[in-house]
CSV table of C-alpha atoms in Angstrom, one decimal:
chain,number,residue,atom,x,y,z
A,1,UNK,CA,13.3,-14.4,7.5
A,2,UNK,CA,16.3,-13.0,9.2
A,3,UNK,CA,16.2,-13.4,12.7
A,4,UNK,CA,18.0,-10.1,13.4
A,5,UNK,CA,15.5,-8.4,11.7
A,6,UNK,CA,13.6,-6.0,14.4
A,7,UNK,CA,10.5,-3.4,14.1
A,8,UNK,CA,9.9,-0.6,16.3
A,9,UNK,CA,6.4,1.0,15.6
A,10,UNK,CA,5.4,4.4,17.0
A,11,UNK,CA,2.5,4.4,18.3
A,12,UNK,CA,1.8,7.3,20.7
A,13,UNK,CA,0.2,10.3,18.1
A,14,UNK,CA,-3.2,12.0,19.2
A,15,UNK,CA,-4.1,12.6,15.7
A,16,UNK,CA,-6.0,15.9,16.3
A,17,UNK,CA,-6.6,17.2,12.6
A,18,UNK,CA,-9.2,13.8,12.1
A,19,UNK,CA,-11.1,15.2,15.0
A,20,UNK,CA,-14.1,14.3,16.1
A,21,UNK,CA,-13.4,10.6,14.7
A,22,UNK,CA,-9.9,10.6,16.1
A,23,UNK,CA,-10.2,11.9,19.8
A,24,UNK,CA,-7.8,11.8,22.6
A,25,UNK,CA,-8.7,8.5,24.1
A,26,UNK,CA,-9.0,6.7,20.4
A,27,UNK,CA,-6.3,8.4,17.9
A,28,UNK,CA,-6.0,7.8,14.2
A,29,UNK,CA,-3.7,4.7,14.5
A,30,UNK,CA,-7.0,3.0,16.1
A,31,UNK,CA,-8.9,3.5,13.2
A,32,UNK,CA,-10.0,2.0,9.9
A,33,UNK,CA,-10.5,4.9,7.8
A,34,UNK,CA,-11.1,3.3,5.1
A,35,UNK,CA,-13.7,0.5,5.8
A,36,UNK,CA,-11.2,-2.1,4.9
A,37,UNK,CA,-11.7,-4.2,8.1
A,38,UNK,CA,-8.3,-3.3,9.6
A,39,UNK,CA,-6.9,-0.2,11.3
A,40,UNK,CA,-3.9,1.5,10.6
A,41,UNK,CA,-1.8,0.0,13.4
A,42,UNK,CA,-3.3,-3.4,12.3
A,43,UNK,CA,-2.0,-2.9,8.7
A,44,UNK,CA,1.0,-1.7,9.8
A,45,UNK,CA,1.8,-4.7,12.0
A,46,UNK,CA,0.8,-7.1,9.4
A,47,UNK,CA,3.4,-5.4,6.7
A,48,UNK,CA,5.9,-6.1,9.1
A,49,UNK,CA,5.1,-9.5,10.0
A,50,UNK,CA,6.4,-10.5,6.1
A,51,UNK,CA,9.8,-9.1,7.3
A,52,UNK,CA,10.6,-9.9,11.0
A,53,UNK,CA,9.8,-12.6,13.3
A,54,UNK,CA,6.4,-11.7,15.3
A,55,UNK,CA,8.4,-11.7,18.6
A,56,UNK,CA,11.0,-8.9,17.3
A,57,UNK,CA,8.1,-6.3,16.7
A,58,UNK,CA,8.2,-4.0,19.1
A,59,UNK,CA,5.4,-1.2,19.6
A,60,UNK,CA,6.2,2.4,21.4
A,61,UNK,CA,3.1,4.0,22.6
A,62,UNK,CA,1.5,6.4,25.4
A,63,UNK,CA,0.9,4.3,28.4
A,64,UNK,CA,-3.0,5.5,28.3
A,65,UNK,CA,-3.2,3.3,24.9
A,66,UNK,CA,-1.6,-0.2,25.9
A,67,UNK,CA,-5.5,-1.7,26.7
A,68,UNK,CA,-6.2,-0.3,23.0
A,69,UNK,CA,-2.9,-2.0,21.5
A,70,UNK,CA,-3.5,-5.2,23.5
A,71,UNK,CA,-7.1,-5.4,22.0
A,72,UNK,CA,-6.4,-4.8,18.4
A,73,UNK,CA,-3.0,-6.5,18.3
A,74,UNK,CA,-4.0,-9.8,20.6
A,75,UNK,CA,-0.5,-11.6,20.0
A,76,UNK,CA,1.7,-9.1,21.2
A,77,UNK,CA,3.1,-9.9,24.4
A,78,UNK,CA,3.4,-7.3,27.2
A,79,UNK,CA,7.4,-7.3,26.6
A,80,UNK,CA,6.6,-5.9,23.2
A,81,UNK,CA,4.5,-3.0,24.5
A,82,UNK,CA,6.9,0.0,25.6
A,83,UNK,CA,4.9,2.4,27.4
A,84,UNK,CA,5.6,5.9,27.6
A,85,UNK,CA,4.6,7.8,30.5
A,86,UNK,CA,4.5,10.9,29.1
A,87,UNK,CA,5.0,12.4,25.5
A,88,UNK,CA,8.7,13.5,24.6
A,89,UNK,CA,8.8,13.6,20.9
A,90,UNK,CA,10.5,10.6,18.5
A,91,UNK,CA,14.2,10.9,19.8
A,92,UNK,CA,13.3,9.4,23.4
A,93,UNK,CA,11.2,6.8,22.5
A,94,UNK,CA,13.5,5.6,19.5
A,95,UNK,CA,16.6,5.5,22.3
A,96,UNK,CA,14.2,3.7,24.8
A,97,UNK,CA,13.4,0.9,21.9
A,98,UNK,CA,17.1,0.6,20.2
A,99,UNK,CA,18.5,0.0,23.8
A,100,UNK,CA,16.3,-2.5,24.7
A,101,UNK,CA,16.3,-4.4,21.3
A,102,UNK,CA,19.9,-3.9,21.7
A,103,UNK,CA,20.1,-5.7,24.8
A,104,UNK,CA,18.0,-8.5,23.7
A,105,UNK,CA,20.1,-8.7,20.6
A,106,UNK,CA,23.2,-6.6,19.7
A,107,UNK,CA,23.5,-7.9,16.2
A,108,UNK,CA,19.5,-6.4,15.6
A,109,UNK,CA,18.8,-4.4,12.5
A,110,UNK,CA,15.9,-2.3,13.5
A,111,UNK,CA,13.3,-0.4,11.3
A,112,UNK,CA,11.4,2.5,12.9
A,113,UNK,CA,8.1,3.4,11.4
A,114,UNK,CA,4.8,5.2,12.4
A,115,UNK,CA,1.6,3.1,12.9
A,116,UNK,CA,-0.7,5.3,11.2
A,117,UNK,CA,0.8,5.1,7.3
A,118,UNK,CA,-0.9,3.9,4.4
A,119,UNK,CA,1.2,1.8,1.8
A,120,UNK,CA,-0.8,1.0,-1.5
A,121,UNK,CA,2.1,-1.1,-3.0
A,122,UNK,CA,2.5,-3.3,-0.3
A,123,UNK,CA,5.5,-6.1,-2.2
A,124,UNK,CA,7.4,-2.7,-3.2
A,125,UNK,CA,7.2,-1.4,0.6
A,126,UNK,CA,8.9,-4.8,1.9
A,127,UNK,CA,11.3,-4.7,-1.0
A,128,UNK,CA,12.9,-1.3,0.3
A,129,UNK,CA,12.7,-2.2,4.0
A,130,UNK,CA,14.5,-5.6,3.3
A,131,UNK,CA,17.3,-3.9,1.0
A,132,UNK,CA,17.4,-1.4,3.5
A,133,UNK,CA,18.1,-3.5,6.0
A,134,UNK,CA,20.4,-5.8,4.4
A,135,UNK,CA,22.7,-2.8,3.9
A,136,UNK,CA,22.3,-1.7,7.3
A,137,UNK,CA,23.6,-4.7,8.6
A,138,UNK,CA,26.9,-4.7,6.7
A,139,UNK,CA,27.4,-0.5,7.1
A,140,UNK,CA,27.9,1.9,10.2
A,141,UNK,CA,25.0,4.0,9.2
A,142,UNK,CA,21.7,5.1,9.4
A,143,UNK,CA,19.3,4.8,6.3
A,144,UNK,CA,16.3,6.6,6.0
A,145,UNK,CA,13.6,6.0,3.0
A,146,UNK,CA,12.6,8.7,0.6
A,147,UNK,CA,9.7,9.3,-1.4
A,148,UNK,CA,9.9,10.2,-4.8
A,149,UNK,CA,7.6,13.3,-5.3
A,150,UNK,CA,4.7,13.4,-7.5
A,151,UNK,CA,3.7,17.1,-6.6
A,152,UNK,CA,5.1,20.0,-4.7
A,153,UNK,CA,3.6,19.3,-1.4
A,154,UNK,CA,4.0,21.5,1.3
A,155,UNK,CA,2.9,19.2,3.8
A,156,UNK,CA,6.0,17.3,3.8
A,157,UNK,CA,9.6,17.7,4.9
A,158,UNK,CA,12.0,17.1,2.0
A,159,UNK,CA,15.4,15.1,1.8
A,160,UNK,CA,18.3,16.5,-0.7
A,161,UNK,CA,20.4,13.8,-1.8
A,162,UNK,CA,23.9,13.6,-3.7
A,163,UNK,CA,25.5,11.0,-6.0
A,164,UNK,CA,27.6,9.5,-3.6
A,165,UNK,CA,26.2,6.2,-2.5
A,166,UNK,CA,26.8,3.3,0.0
A,167,UNK,CA,29.7,0.9,-1.2
A,168,UNK,CA,27.3,-2.1,-1.0
A,169,UNK,CA,24.3,-0.6,-2.9
A,170,UNK,CA,24.7,2.2,-5.3
A,171,UNK,CA,21.1,2.6,-5.1
A,172,UNK,CA,21.3,4.1,-1.3
A,173,UNK,CA,22.4,8.1,-1.6
A,174,UNK,CA,24.4,10.1,0.8
A,175,UNK,CA,22.1,12.9,2.0
A,176,UNK,CA,23.0,16.5,1.6
A,177,UNK,CA,20.3,17.9,3.7
A,178,UNK,CA,16.7,17.6,5.5
A,179,UNK,CA,14.1,20.6,5.0
A,180,UNK,CA,11.1,21.2,7.3
A,181,UNK,CA,7.8,21.9,5.3
A,182,UNK,CA,8.8,24.3,2.8
A,183,UNK,CA,6.3,27.0,1.3
A,184,UNK,CA,5.1,26.3,-2.1
A,185,UNK,CA,7.4,28.4,-4.3
A,186,UNK,CA,10.5,26.3,-2.5
A,187,UNK,CA,8.6,22.7,-2.7
A,188,UNK,CA,8.3,23.8,-6.7
A,189,UNK,CA,11.9,24.7,-6.9
A,190,UNK,CA,12.7,21.2,-5.1
A,191,UNK,CA,10.4,19.1,-7.5
A,192,UNK,CA,12.1,21.0,-10.6
A,193,UNK,CA,15.9,20.2,-9.4
A,194,UNK,CA,15.1,16.5,-9.3
A,195,UNK,CA,17.5,15.6,-6.2
A,196,UNK,CA,14.8,16.2,-3.5
A,197,UNK,CA,12.6,13.3,-1.9
A,198,UNK,CA,9.8,13.7,0.7
A,199,UNK,CA,10.7,12.2,4.3
A,200,UNK,CA,8.7,9.5,5.3
A,201,UNK,CA,9.9,9.6,8.7
A,202,UNK,CA,10.9,5.6,8.5
A,203,UNK,CA,14.3,4.7,9.8
A,204,UNK,CA,16.5,1.6,9.2
A,205,UNK,CA,20.1,1.2,11.1
A,206,UNK,CA,21.5,-1.5,13.4
A,207,UNK,CA,21.1,-0.9,16.9
A,208,UNK,CA,24.9,-0.6,17.4
A,209,UNK,CA,25.1,2.2,14.6
A,210,UNK,CA,21.9,4.4,16.1
A,211,UNK,CA,23.2,3.6,19.5
A,212,UNK,CA,26.4,5.1,18.3
A,213,UNK,CA,24.7,8.0,16.8
A,214,UNK,CA,23.5,9.0,20.4
A,215,UNK,CA,26.1,8.7,22.2
A,216,UNK,CA,27.8,10.7,19.8
A,217,UNK,CA,24.8,13.6,18.9
A,218,UNK,CA,22.9,13.1,22.4
A,219,UNK,CA,25.1,11.6,25.1
A,220,UNK,CA,22.9,12.7,27.9
A,221,UNK,CA,19.6,11.3,26.5
A,222,UNK,CA,22.0,7.7,25.5
A,223,UNK,CA,23.3,7.7,29.2
A,224,UNK,CA,19.9,7.9,30.5
A,225,UNK,CA,18.6,5.0,28.7
A,226,UNK,CA,22.1,3.1,29.1
A,227,UNK,CA,21.4,3.2,33.0
A,228,UNK,CA,18.4,0.9,32.1
A,229,UNK,CA,20.3,-2.4,31.0
A,230,UNK,CA,19.6,-3.9,34.1
A,231,UNK,CA,15.9,-2.8,33.8
A,232,UNK,CA,15.2,-3.6,30.4
A,233,UNK,CA,12.4,-6.9,30.2
A,234,UNK,CA,12.4,-7.3,33.9
A,235,UNK,CA,9.5,-6.2,36.4
A,236,UNK,CA,11.3,-3.0,37.1
A,237,UNK,CA,11.5,-1.8,33.3
A,238,UNK,CA,8.4,0.5,34.1
A,239,UNK,CA,9.7,2.5,37.1
A,240,UNK,CA,12.9,3.1,35.5
A,241,UNK,CA,10.8,4.5,32.3
A,242,UNK,CA,8.6,6.6,34.3
A,243,UNK,CA,12.1,8.6,36.0
A,244,UNK,CA,13.9,8.5,32.5
A,245,UNK,CA,11.6,10.0,30.7
A,246,UNK,CA,11.3,12.9,33.1
A,247,UNK,CA,15.1,13.3,32.4
A,248,UNK,CA,14.7,13.4,28.9
A,249,UNK,CA,14.6,16.6,26.4
A,250,UNK,CA,11.5,17.1,24.1
A,251,UNK,CA,13.0,16.6,20.8
A,252,UNK,CA,12.7,14.7,17.6
A,253,UNK,CA,14.9,12.4,15.8
A,254,UNK,CA,15.5,14.4,12.7
A,255,UNK,CA,16.8,17.2,14.9
A,256,UNK,CA,18.5,15.3,17.3
A,257,UNK,CA,20.7,12.7,15.0
A,258,UNK,CA,19.5,13.0,11.5
A,259,UNK,CA,20.1,16.6,10.7
A,260,UNK,CA,23.7,16.4,12.9
A,261,UNK,CA,25.4,12.7,11.8
A,262,UNK,CA,27.8,12.2,8.7
A,263,UNK,CA,26.7,8.8,8.0
A,264,UNK,CA,23.2,9.3,6.9
A,265,UNK,CA,21.7,7.8,3.6
A,266,UNK,CA,18.4,7.5,1.9
A,267,UNK,CA,17.0,5.0,-0.4
A,268,UNK,CA,14.6,6.5,-2.8
A,269,UNK,CA,11.4,4.5,-3.1
A,270,UNK,CA,8.2,4.7,-4.3
A,271,UNK,CA,5.2,2.3,-3.1
A,272,UNK,CA,2.2,4.3,-2.8
A,273,UNK,CA,3.0,6.0,0.8
A,274,UNK,CA,0.8,8.1,2.5
A,275,UNK,CA,1.4,9.6,5.8
A,276,UNK,CA,-2.3,10.5,6.5
A,277,UNK,CA,-2.0,13.8,8.1
A,278,UNK,CA,-5.5,15.0,7.0
A,279,UNK,CA,-8.6,14.5,5.6
A,280,UNK,CA,-7.4,15.4,2.3
A,281,UNK,CA,-5.0,12.4,2.0
A,282,UNK,CA,-7.8,10.2,3.1
A,283,UNK,CA,-9.7,11.8,0.7
A,284,UNK,CA,-7.0,11.3,-2.1
A,285,UNK,CA,-6.6,7.6,-1.1
A,286,UNK,CA,-10.1,6.3,-0.7
A,287,UNK,CA,-12.3,5.1,-3.7
A,288,UNK,CA,-14.4,7.8,-5.1
A,289,UNK,CA,-17.8,7.9,-7.4
A,290,UNK,CA,-17.8,9.0,-10.8
A,291,UNK,CA,-18.7,12.9,-9.4
A,292,UNK,CA,-15.8,12.7,-6.9
A,293,UNK,CA,-17.5,11.4,-3.7
A,294,UNK,CA,-15.4,9.7,-1.5
A,295,UNK,CA,-18.1,8.3,1.2
A,296,UNK,CA,-17.1,5.8,3.9
A,297,UNK,CA,-18.9,3.8,4.5
A,298,UNK,CA,-21.5,4.0,1.9
A,299,UNK,CA,-24.4,1.8,2.4
A,300,UNK,CA,-27.0,5.1,3.9
A,301,UNK,CA,-25.5,7.7,2.6
A,302,UNK,CA,-27.6,9.7,-0.3
A,303,UNK,CA,-25.9,12.6,-2.3
A,304,UNK,CA,-27.8,14.3,-4.5
A,305,UNK,CA,-26.2,17.1,-7.0
A,306,UNK,CA,-23.0,17.2,-4.5
A,307,UNK,CA,-19.5,16.3,-5.8
A,308,UNK,CA,-15.7,16.1,-4.6
A,309,UNK,CA,-17.0,15.5,-0.9
A,310,UNK,CA,-15.3,13.4,1.8
A,311,UNK,CA,-17.8,11.7,3.9
A,312,UNK,CA,-17.3,9.8,7.1
A,313,UNK,CA,-20.1,8.8,9.2
A,314,UNK,CA,-21.0,5.6,11.5
A,315,UNK,CA,-22.8,2.9,9.3
A,316,UNK,CA,-25.8,2.8,10.9
A,317,UNK,CA,-26.9,6.1,10.3
A,318,UNK,CA,-28.8,7.5,7.3
A,319,UNK,CA,-27.1,10.7,5.6
A,320,UNK,CA,-29.2,12.6,3.0
A,321,UNK,CA,-26.7,15.5,1.5
A,322,UNK,CA,-27.7,17.9,-1.2
A,323,UNK,CA,-26.2,20.5,-3.6
A,324,UNK,CA,-23.0,20.1,-1.5
A,325,UNK,CA,-19.6,20.4,-3.3
A,326,UNK,CA,-15.9,20.1,-1.6
A,327,UNK,CA,-16.9,19.4,1.4
A,328,UNK,CA,-15.9,17.2,4.4
A,329,UNK,CA,-18.7,15.9,6.5
A,330,UNK,CA,-17.7,13.8,9.4
A,331,UNK,CA,-19.6,12.4,12.3
A,332,UNK,CA,-18.8,10.4,15.6
A,333,UNK,CA,-20.0,10.2,18.8
A,334,UNK,CA,-22.8,12.5,17.8
A,335,UNK,CA,-20.4,15.4,17.1
A,336,UNK,CA,-20.5,16.4,13.4
A,337,UNK,CA,-17.8,18.6,11.5
A,338,UNK,CA,-18.8,20.1,8.4
A,339,UNK,CA,-16.3,22.5,6.3
A,340,UNK,CA,-15.2,23.1,3.1
A,341,UNK,CA,-12.6,21.1,2.0
A,342,UNK,CA,-10.1,24.3,1.1
A,343,UNK,CA,-10.7,25.4,5.1
A,344,UNK,CA,-9.3,21.9,6.2
A,345,UNK,CA,-6.2,23.5,8.0
A,346,UNK,CA,-8.6,25.2,10.3
A,347,UNK,CA,-9.3,21.7,12.3
A,348,UNK,CA,-7.0,22.4,14.6
A,349,UNK,CA,-8.3,25.8,15.3
A,350,UNK,CA,-11.7,24.4,15.7
A,351,UNK,CA,-10.7,21.5,18.4
A,352,UNK,CA,-9.1,24.2,20.1
A,353,UNK,CA,-11.9,26.4,20.2
A,354,UNK,CA,-14.1,23.4,21.1
A,355,UNK,CA,-12.0,22.4,24.0
A,356,UNK,CA,-12.1,26.1,25.0
A,357,UNK,CA,-16.0,26.1,25.3
A,358,UNK,CA,-16.7,22.5,26.4
A,359,UNK,CA,-13.7,21.1,28.1
A,360,UNK,CA,-12.3,17.8,27.1
A,361,UNK,CA,-15.9,16.6,27.0
A,362,UNK,CA,-16.2,16.6,22.9
A,363,UNK,CA,-12.0,15.9,22.5
């Protein structure tokens, strides 16, 4: 295992689309959605243990989730948890993590990944990451993983690539454009063209390359975190970061760096990836019975004349459903959500209405 391999796992999201199971105090990365005995962040951490030494895996999260990180990842040391005082999107957390890792090891090659994605083909994922890390170590480039699409999905961003490839790896292509979530007609045209990939939000680069990119494209933020070099991995780090984040722009790494840099490349990949952005994606990944019902857990759920439903309820509760088709049924902490799968996009609106009526009691 290469001692220069590092992972920065982003685990600060709230995950309101999975309410009421996912809540502000216990978001989706800390939940075992599939009843496999591991939460999403535990599964992500285990994947990177096959790529990086354990001491080289860092978790960046909101400070309110530090105790949850310690509970679910007990082998992680205090210095490997990067606590954000406020939410400022992905650019600041990547700038913070990259600068801290660069101080530890200037020759570091870093993979940045969300904590709440699922990967069906673990071997394929590891091969793609290791291939990209090897390329990033040899080239001043920013690499992202692009997922080969199997449908015109409007819930993902897209990456268009060209024939130009890295000199050291002809399967890694130069990126032409990034497109935010398109409408259906545009997504269909992307699929037909054959040169578009889903944007997985997984990045690979050397510490030198990403810090140079920040210096060029987001110099104010680069300067803010560069001033912390004498504080990283010391008792003064928390205080420095608290002040640093107040000065940071709220901006994503895509807008800040990836869409501006001229050394961005993509590796087309296919390893059963899902970002688990909605209950529909949970339904798609989950095991289903012969009439299309996905029930997690299934021990005490009885369904009669019901089909194509997504059911997620506590294991100790007896649930009986009859004549229900194409519905989402979710219960957590004595809060029950029942809605048609076709109306799932309104869950965020439902959460807003609940918050307006009851405050944060159920959120």
